[in-house]
Amino acid sequence: MENTLSHFQVSGLEIKLTEDKLFINTSISNEAFALRSVDGIGIVDLVEQYNICLWENQQQLKSSITPILGGITFILMGLFFGYQISPNAGIFIFIIGVLVLAWGISLRKGK
């Protein structure tokens, strides 16, 4: 009976380390490696890079909210209040609102 030193399991992947072997089971294959034949195992830690990218993405989304809300406000002002002032002013305010809204959406999508 082999003594299990470590066991890791997530969806579709299972890794088990015993005293003599390393077992890697996936949904499509099963592999066993004798520890005497393993020279070294490299591990890549990308958590810090992921957190930086996640923070940058959140800042980009937050910065796009102001132009989107401003564009919607200008569009509504153009529709409701522009024709009371003059039709040309309403059309101009509406077009400005559409342009600001498009700019905010392009910021949200990351250009």
Short mmCIF file of N, CA, C and O in Angstrom, two decimals:
data_model
loop_
_atom_site.label_atom_id
_atom_site.label_comp_id
_atom_site.label_asym_id
_atom_site.label_seq_id
_atom_site.Cartn_x
_atom_site.Cartn_y
_atom_site.Cartn_z
N MET A 1 0.84 -1.18 0.00
CA MET A 1 0.00 0.00 0.00
C MET A 1 0.88 1.23 0.00
O MET A 1 1.79 1.37 0.82
N GLU A 2 0.63 2.12 -0.93
CA GLU A 2 1.42 3.34 -1.02
C GLU A 2 0.86 4.39 -0.08
O GLU A 2 -0.35 4.56 0.03
N ASN A 3 1.76 5.11 0.54
CA ASN A 3 1.38 6.17 1.46
C ASN A 3 1.23 7.48 0.68
O ASN A 3 2.18 7.95 0.07
N THR A 4 0.06 8.08 0.68
CA THR A 4 -0.19 9.33 -0.05
C THR A 4 0.33 10.49 0.77
O THR A 4 -0.10 10.72 1.90
N LEU A 5 1.27 11.25 0.20
CA LEU A 5 1.84 12.41 0.87
C LEU A 5 1.03 13.68 0.62
O LEU A 5 0.89 14.52 1.51
N SER A 6 0.54 13.81 -0.61
CA SER A 6 -0.23 15.00 -0.95
C SER A 6 -1.24 14.64 -2.03
O SER A 6 -0.98 13.80 -2.89
N HIS A 7 -2.38 15.32 -1.97
CA HIS A 7 -3.43 15.05 -2.94
C HIS A 7 -4.09 16.37 -3.30
O HIS A 7 -4.46 17.16 -2.43
N PHE A 8 -4.24 16.63 -4.60
CA PHE A 8 -4.85 17.86 -5.10
C PHE A 8 -5.85 17.49 -6.17
O PHE A 8 -5.55 16.72 -7.08
N GLN A 9 -7.09 18.04 -6.07
CA GLN A 9 -8.11 17.71 -7.04
C GLN A 9 -8.96 18.94 -7.33
O GLN A 9 -9.46 19.60 -6.42
N VAL A 10 -9.09 19.26 -8.62
CA VAL A 10 -10.00 20.29 -9.11
C VAL A 10 -10.76 19.70 -10.29
O VAL A 10 -10.51 18.57 -10.69
N SER A 11 -11.63 20.48 -10.87
CA SER A 11 -12.44 20.00 -11.98
C SER A 11 -11.56 19.56 -13.14
O SER A 11 -10.87 20.35 -13.76
N GLY A 12 -11.57 18.27 -13.42
CA GLY A 12 -10.84 17.74 -14.56
C GLY A 12 -9.38 17.43 -14.31
O GLY A 12 -8.69 16.99 -15.22
N LEU A 13 -8.87 17.65 -13.11
CA LEU A 13 -7.45 17.39 -12.82
C LEU A 13 -7.30 16.85 -11.40
O LEU A 13 -7.87 17.38 -10.45
N GLU A 14 -6.52 15.79 -11.29
CA GLU A 14 -6.21 15.21 -9.99
C GLU A 14 -4.72 14.89 -9.95
O GLU A 14 -4.19 14.26 -10.86
N ILE A 15 -4.05 15.38 -8.91
CA ILE A 15 -2.62 15.13 -8.73
C ILE A 15 -2.43 14.47 -7.37
O ILE A 15 -2.89 15.00 -6.35
N LYS A 16 -1.75 13.35 -7.37
CA LYS A 16 -1.50 12.62 -6.11
C LYS A 16 -0.01 12.30 -6.03
O LYS A 16 0.58 11.80 -6.98
N LEU A 17 0.59 12.63 -4.92
CA LEU A 17 2.00 12.37 -4.67
C LEU A 17 2.12 11.32 -3.58
O LEU A 17 1.60 11.47 -2.49
N THR A 18 2.81 10.23 -3.94
CA THR A 18 3.08 9.18 -2.96
C THR A 18 4.58 9.18 -2.68
O THR A 18 5.31 10.02 -3.19
N GLU A 19 5.03 8.22 -1.89
CA GLU A 19 6.46 8.14 -1.55
C GLU A 19 7.31 7.80 -2.77
O GLU A 19 8.47 8.20 -2.85
N ASP A 20 6.72 7.07 -3.74
CA ASP A 20 7.50 6.59 -4.88
C ASP A 20 7.10 7.21 -6.22
O ASP A 20 7.91 7.28 -7.13
N LYS A 21 5.85 7.67 -6.34
CA LYS A 21 5.35 8.08 -7.65
C LYS A 21 4.53 9.37 -7.55
O LYS A 21 4.01 9.72 -6.50
N LEU A 22 4.42 10.00 -8.73
CA LEU A 22 3.56 11.16 -8.91
C LEU A 22 2.50 10.76 -9.94
O LEU A 22 2.83 10.40 -11.07
N PHE A 23 1.23 10.80 -9.53
CA PHE A 23 0.12 10.42 -10.40
C PHE A 23 -0.61 11.68 -10.84
O PHE A 23 -1.01 12.51 -10.01
N ILE A 24 -0.79 11.83 -12.16
CA ILE A 24 -1.54 12.95 -12.73
C ILE A 24 -2.66 12.38 -13.56
O ILE A 24 -2.42 11.71 -14.57
N ASN A 25 -3.89 12.64 -13.14
CA ASN A 25 -5.07 12.13 -13.83
C ASN A 25 -5.88 13.31 -14.36
O ASN A 25 -6.23 14.22 -13.61
N THR A 26 -6.17 13.29 -15.65
CA THR A 26 -7.05 14.27 -16.26
C THR A 26 -8.22 13.54 -16.89
O THR A 26 -8.29 12.30 -16.85
N SER A 27 -9.12 14.31 -17.48
CA SER A 27 -10.29 13.66 -18.08
C SER A 27 -9.92 12.87 -19.33
O SER A 27 -10.67 11.99 -19.74
N ILE A 28 -8.76 13.14 -19.92
CA ILE A 28 -8.39 12.43 -21.15
C ILE A 28 -7.18 11.52 -20.99
O ILE A 28 -6.91 10.71 -21.87
N SER A 29 -6.43 11.63 -19.89
CA SER A 29 -5.26 10.76 -19.75
C SER A 29 -4.93 10.53 -18.28
O SER A 29 -5.33 11.30 -17.40
N ASN A 30 -4.18 9.47 -18.05
CA ASN A 30 -3.67 9.13 -16.72
C ASN A 30 -2.17 8.87 -16.86
O ASN A 30 -1.75 8.08 -17.70
N GLU A 31 -1.38 9.56 -16.05
CA GLU A 31 0.07 9.41 -16.11
C GLU A 31 0.60 9.11 -14.71
O GLU A 31 0.09 9.63 -13.72
N ALA A 32 1.66 8.33 -14.66
CA ALA A 32 2.36 8.04 -13.41
C ALA A 32 3.85 8.21 -13.66
O ALA A 32 4.38 7.69 -14.65
N PHE A 33 4.50 8.97 -12.80
CA PHE A 33 5.92 9.22 -12.94
C PHE A 33 6.63 8.70 -11.70
O PHE A 33 6.24 9.03 -10.57
N ALA A 34 7.67 7.90 -11.91
CA ALA A 34 8.50 7.46 -10.79
C ALA A 34 9.34 8.64 -10.32
O ALA A 34 9.93 9.36 -11.12
N LEU A 35 9.39 8.86 -9.03
CA LEU A 35 10.11 10.02 -8.50
C LEU A 35 11.61 9.93 -8.73
O LEU A 35 12.29 10.94 -8.82
N ARG A 36 12.13 8.75 -8.88
CA ARG A 36 13.56 8.64 -9.12
C ARG A 36 13.94 9.13 -10.51
O ARG A 36 15.08 9.46 -10.79
N SER A 37 12.93 9.21 -11.44
CA SER A 37 13.21 9.69 -12.80
C SER A 37 12.92 11.18 -12.98
O SER A 37 13.17 11.73 -14.04
N VAL A 38 12.40 11.82 -11.95
CA VAL A 38 12.08 13.25 -12.03
C VAL A 38 13.28 14.03 -11.50
O VAL A 38 13.69 13.87 -10.37
N ASP A 39 13.86 14.87 -12.38
CA ASP A 39 15.00 15.69 -11.97
C ASP A 39 14.56 16.95 -11.24
O ASP A 39 15.24 17.43 -10.35
N GLY A 40 13.46 17.52 -11.64
CA GLY A 40 12.98 18.74 -11.01
C GLY A 40 11.62 19.12 -11.57
O GLY A 40 11.24 18.72 -12.66
N ILE A 41 10.90 19.89 -10.80
CA ILE A 41 9.58 20.36 -11.22
C ILE A 41 9.59 21.87 -11.11
O ILE A 41 9.94 22.43 -10.07
N GLY A 42 9.25 22.54 -12.19
CA GLY A 42 9.17 24.00 -12.19
C GLY A 42 7.74 24.46 -11.96
O GLY A 42 6.79 23.88 -12.45
N ILE A 43 7.61 25.51 -11.18
CA ILE A 43 6.30 26.06 -10.86
C ILE A 43 6.30 27.52 -11.29
O ILE A 43 7.23 28.26 -10.99
N VAL A 44 5.26 27.93 -11.98
CA VAL A 44 5.12 29.31 -12.42
C VAL A 44 4.06 29.97 -11.56
O VAL A 44 2.93 29.48 -11.46
N ASP A 45 4.41 31.07 -10.92
CA ASP A 45 3.49 31.80 -10.07
C ASP A 45 3.09 33.08 -10.78
O ASP A 45 3.89 34.01 -10.90
N LEU A 46 1.88 33.12 -11.29
CA LEU A 46 1.38 34.28 -12.01
C LEU A 46 0.29 35.02 -11.24
O LEU A 46 -0.43 35.83 -11.82
N VAL A 47 0.16 34.77 -9.95
CA VAL A 47 -0.90 35.39 -9.17
C VAL A 47 -0.71 36.90 -9.08
O VAL A 47 -1.66 37.66 -9.26
N GLU A 48 0.52 37.36 -8.85
CA GLU A 48 0.75 38.80 -8.74
C GLU A 48 0.47 39.50 -10.06
O GLU A 48 -0.17 40.56 -10.09
N GLN A 49 0.90 38.92 -11.17
CA GLN A 49 0.63 39.50 -12.48
C GLN A 49 -0.87 39.52 -12.76
O GLN A 49 -1.39 40.49 -13.31
N TYR A 50 -1.58 38.48 -12.36
CA TYR A 50 -3.04 38.43 -12.53
C TYR A 50 -3.71 39.52 -11.73
O TYR A 50 -4.62 40.18 -12.22
N ASN A 51 -3.28 39.72 -10.49
CA ASN A 51 -3.87 40.76 -9.65
C ASN A 51 -3.64 42.15 -10.23
O ASN A 51 -4.51 43.01 -10.17
N ILE A 52 -2.46 42.39 -10.80
CA ILE A 52 -2.18 43.69 -11.43
C ILE A 52 -3.08 43.91 -12.64
O ILE A 52 -3.67 44.98 -12.79
N CYS A 53 -3.21 42.90 -13.48
CA CYS A 53 -4.09 43.01 -14.66
C CYS A 53 -5.55 43.19 -14.24
O CYS A 53 -6.28 43.97 -14.87
N LEU A 54 -5.97 42.50 -13.20
CA LEU A 54 -7.34 42.62 -12.71
C LEU A 54 -7.59 44.03 -12.19
O LEU A 54 -8.63 44.64 -12.48
N TRP A 55 -6.65 44.60 -11.44
CA TRP A 55 -6.79 45.95 -10.92
C TRP A 55 -6.85 46.97 -12.06
O TRP A 55 -7.68 47.89 -12.02
N GLU A 56 -5.99 46.82 -13.07
CA GLU A 56 -6.00 47.74 -14.22
C GLU A 56 -7.33 47.66 -14.97
O GLU A 56 -7.87 48.69 -15.39
N ASN A 57 -7.87 46.46 -15.12
CA ASN A 57 -9.14 46.29 -15.81
C ASN A 57 -10.28 46.94 -15.01
O ASN A 57 -11.16 47.58 -15.60
N GLN A 58 -10.26 46.81 -13.70
CA GLN A 58 -11.29 47.44 -12.87
C GLN A 58 -11.21 48.95 -12.95
O GLN A 58 -12.23 49.63 -13.00
N GLN A 59 -9.99 49.50 -12.99
CA GLN A 59 -9.83 50.95 -13.11
C GLN A 59 -10.34 51.42 -14.47
O GLN A 59 -10.95 52.49 -14.57
N GLN A 60 -10.10 50.65 -15.51
CA GLN A 60 -10.58 51.02 -16.84
C GLN A 60 -12.10 51.02 -16.89
O GLN A 60 -12.71 51.91 -17.47
N LEU A 61 -12.73 50.03 -16.26
CA LEU A 61 -14.19 49.99 -16.23
C LEU A 61 -14.77 51.14 -15.42
O LEU A 61 -15.78 51.73 -15.81
N LYS A 62 -14.11 51.49 -14.30
CA LYS A 62 -14.60 52.60 -13.49
C LYS A 62 -14.46 53.93 -14.23
O LYS A 62 -15.31 54.80 -14.11
N SER A 63 -13.40 54.09 -15.00
CA SER A 63 -13.20 55.35 -15.72
C SER A 63 -14.15 55.50 -16.89
O SER A 63 -14.33 56.61 -17.38
N SER A 64 -14.78 54.43 -17.34
CA SER A 64 -15.71 54.52 -18.47
C SER A 64 -17.13 54.86 -18.03
O SER A 64 -17.95 55.20 -18.87
N ILE A 65 -17.43 54.78 -16.75
CA ILE A 65 -18.80 55.02 -16.29
C ILE A 65 -19.18 56.49 -16.44
O ILE A 65 -20.29 56.81 -16.86
N THR A 66 -18.28 57.42 -16.14
CA THR A 66 -18.58 58.85 -16.22
C THR A 66 -18.94 59.28 -17.65
O THR A 66 -19.97 59.94 -17.84
N PRO A 67 -18.16 58.91 -18.67
CA PRO A 67 -18.58 59.30 -20.03
C PRO A 67 -19.88 58.65 -20.47
O PRO A 67 -20.67 59.28 -21.19
N ILE A 68 -20.13 57.43 -20.05
CA ILE A 68 -21.38 56.78 -20.43
C ILE A 68 -22.57 57.50 -19.81
O ILE A 68 -23.56 57.81 -20.51
N LEU A 69 -22.49 57.79 -18.53
CA LEU A 69 -23.59 58.52 -17.88
C LEU A 69 -23.73 59.93 -18.45
O LEU A 69 -24.85 60.43 -18.62
N GLY A 70 -22.61 60.59 -18.72
CA GLY A 70 -22.66 61.92 -19.33
C GLY A 70 -23.30 61.88 -20.71
O GLY A 70 -24.10 62.76 -21.06
N GLY A 71 -22.97 60.89 -21.51
CA GLY A 71 -23.56 60.75 -22.84
C GLY A 71 -25.06 60.53 -22.78
O GLY A 71 -25.82 61.13 -23.54
N ILE A 72 -25.49 59.67 -21.85
CA ILE A 72 -26.92 59.42 -21.69
C ILE A 72 -27.63 60.70 -21.25
O ILE A 72 -28.72 61.02 -21.73
N THR A 73 -27.00 61.46 -20.35
CA THR A 73 -27.58 62.72 -19.89
C THR A 73 -27.72 63.71 -21.05
O THR A 73 -28.77 64.35 -21.21
N PHE A 74 -26.70 63.85 -21.87
CA PHE A 74 -26.77 64.75 -23.01
C PHE A 74 -27.84 64.31 -24.01
O PHE A 74 -28.55 65.14 -24.59
N ILE A 75 -27.95 63.00 -24.23
CA ILE A 75 -28.97 62.50 -25.15
C ILE A 75 -30.36 62.86 -24.64
O ILE A 75 -31.21 63.35 -25.39
N LEU A 76 -30.61 62.61 -23.35
CA LEU A 76 -31.91 62.94 -22.78
C LEU A 76 -32.18 64.43 -22.80
O LEU A 76 -33.30 64.87 -23.07
N MET A 77 -31.14 65.24 -22.50
CA MET A 77 -31.31 66.69 -22.56
C MET A 77 -31.63 67.13 -23.99
O MET A 77 -32.46 68.02 -24.21
N GLY A 78 -30.97 66.52 -24.97
CA GLY A 78 -31.23 66.86 -26.36
C GLY A 78 -32.64 66.50 -26.78
O GLY A 78 -33.29 67.24 -27.53
N LEU A 79 -33.14 65.36 -26.28
CA LEU A 79 -34.48 64.93 -26.66
C LEU A 79 -35.57 65.75 -25.99
O LEU A 79 -36.55 66.15 -26.62
N PHE A 80 -35.42 65.99 -24.69
CA PHE A 80 -36.51 66.62 -23.94
C PHE A 80 -36.42 68.14 -23.87
O PHE A 80 -37.43 68.82 -23.98
N PHE A 81 -35.23 68.67 -23.66
CA PHE A 81 -35.12 70.10 -23.44
C PHE A 81 -34.63 70.87 -24.67
O PHE A 81 -34.84 72.07 -24.77
N GLY A 82 -34.01 70.20 -25.60
CA GLY A 82 -33.45 70.88 -26.76
C GLY A 82 -34.48 71.53 -27.65
O GLY A 82 -34.27 72.62 -28.16
N TYR A 83 -35.61 70.86 -27.84
CA TYR A 83 -36.63 71.42 -28.73
C TYR A 83 -37.36 72.59 -28.08
O TYR A 83 -37.97 73.40 -28.76
N GLN A 84 -37.31 72.70 -26.76
CA GLN A 84 -37.90 73.86 -26.10
C GLN A 84 -37.04 75.09 -26.32
O GLN A 84 -37.55 76.20 -26.45
N ILE A 85 -35.72 74.92 -26.40
CA ILE A 85 -34.81 76.04 -26.64
C ILE A 85 -34.83 76.36 -28.13
O ILE A 85 -35.22 77.46 -28.54
N SER A 86 -34.40 75.43 -28.95
CA SER A 86 -34.48 75.53 -30.42
C SER A 86 -34.18 74.15 -30.98
O SER A 86 -33.41 73.37 -30.39
N PRO A 87 -34.76 73.81 -32.12
CA PRO A 87 -34.53 72.47 -32.70
C PRO A 87 -33.06 72.21 -33.03
O PRO A 87 -32.57 71.10 -32.83
N ASN A 88 -32.36 73.22 -33.48
CA ASN A 88 -30.94 73.03 -33.82
C ASN A 88 -30.11 72.74 -32.57
O ASN A 88 -29.19 71.93 -32.60
N ALA A 89 -30.44 73.42 -31.47
CA ALA A 89 -29.72 73.17 -30.22
C ALA A 89 -29.99 71.75 -29.73
O ALA A 89 -29.09 71.07 -29.22
N GLY A 90 -31.23 71.29 -29.85
CA GLY A 90 -31.57 69.93 -29.44
C GLY A 90 -30.82 68.89 -30.23
O GLY A 90 -30.31 67.91 -29.67
N ILE A 91 -30.74 69.08 -31.53
CA ILE A 91 -30.00 68.14 -32.37
C ILE A 91 -28.51 68.16 -32.03
O ILE A 91 -27.87 67.11 -31.93
N PHE A 92 -27.96 69.35 -31.81
CA PHE A 92 -26.54 69.48 -31.46
C PHE A 92 -26.24 68.78 -30.13
O PHE A 92 -25.27 68.03 -30.01
N ILE A 93 -27.08 69.01 -29.12
CA ILE A 93 -26.88 68.37 -27.80
C ILE A 93 -27.02 66.86 -27.92
O ILE A 93 -26.27 66.09 -27.31
N PHE A 94 -27.98 66.40 -28.72
CA PHE A 94 -28.17 64.97 -28.93
C PHE A 94 -26.94 64.35 -29.58
O PHE A 94 -26.47 63.28 -29.15
N ILE A 95 -26.39 64.98 -30.60
CA ILE A 95 -25.20 64.45 -31.28
C ILE A 95 -24.00 64.43 -30.34
O ILE A 95 -23.23 63.46 -30.32
N ILE A 96 -23.84 65.49 -29.53
CA ILE A 96 -22.76 65.50 -28.53
C ILE A 96 -22.94 64.32 -27.57
O ILE A 96 -21.97 63.63 -27.22
N GLY A 97 -24.17 64.06 -27.14
CA GLY A 97 -24.44 62.93 -26.24
C GLY A 97 -24.09 61.60 -26.86
O GLY A 97 -23.51 60.72 -26.21
N VAL A 98 -24.41 61.41 -28.13
CA VAL A 98 -24.09 60.16 -28.82
C VAL A 98 -22.57 59.98 -28.91
O VAL A 98 -22.05 58.88 -28.69
N LEU A 99 -21.86 61.07 -29.23
CA LEU A 99 -20.40 60.97 -29.33
C LEU A 99 -19.76 60.65 -27.98
O LEU A 99 -18.85 59.81 -27.89
N VAL A 100 -20.23 61.29 -26.92
CA VAL A 100 -19.68 61.03 -25.58
C VAL A 100 -20.01 59.60 -25.14
O VAL A 100 -19.17 58.91 -24.57
N LEU A 101 -21.22 59.15 -25.44
CA LEU A 101 -21.60 57.78 -25.12
C LEU A 101 -20.74 56.77 -25.88
O LEU A 101 -20.26 55.78 -25.31
N ALA A 102 -20.50 57.01 -27.15
CA ALA A 102 -19.64 56.12 -27.94
C ALA A 102 -18.22 56.09 -27.40
O ALA A 102 -17.58 55.04 -27.35
N TRP A 103 -17.72 57.25 -26.97
CA TRP A 103 -16.39 57.31 -26.37
C TRP A 103 -16.34 56.49 -25.08
O TRP A 103 -15.39 55.74 -24.83
N GLY A 104 -17.36 56.59 -24.23
CA GLY A 104 -17.40 55.81 -23.00
C GLY A 104 -17.47 54.32 -23.25
O GLY A 104 -16.82 53.52 -22.57
N ILE A 105 -18.24 53.92 -24.26
CA ILE A 105 -18.32 52.50 -24.59
C ILE A 105 -16.99 51.99 -25.15
O ILE A 105 -16.56 50.88 -24.83
N SER A 106 -16.30 52.83 -25.93
CA SER A 106 -15.00 52.39 -26.44
C SER A 106 -13.98 52.27 -25.31
O SER A 106 -13.10 51.41 -25.35
N LEU A 107 -14.09 53.12 -24.28
CA LEU A 107 -13.21 52.97 -23.11
C LEU A 107 -13.50 51.67 -22.38
O LEU A 107 -12.59 51.00 -21.90
N ARG A 108 -14.76 51.31 -22.28
CA ARG A 108 -15.16 50.09 -21.57
C ARG A 108 -14.68 48.85 -22.29
O ARG A 108 -14.28 47.87 -21.67
N LYS A 109 -14.69 48.87 -23.61
CA LYS A 109 -14.26 47.71 -24.39
C LYS A 109 -12.75 47.63 -24.53
O LYS A 109 -12.23 46.64 -25.00
N GLY A 110 -12.04 48.65 -24.12
CA GLY A 110 -10.58 48.63 -24.21
C GLY A 110 -10.06 49.02 -25.56
O GLY A 110 -8.98 48.63 -25.95
N LYS A 111 -10.79 49.76 -26.30
CA LYS A 111 -10.41 50.28 -27.63
C LYS A 111 -10.11 49.14 -28.49
O LYS A 111 -9.90 48.67 -29.30
#
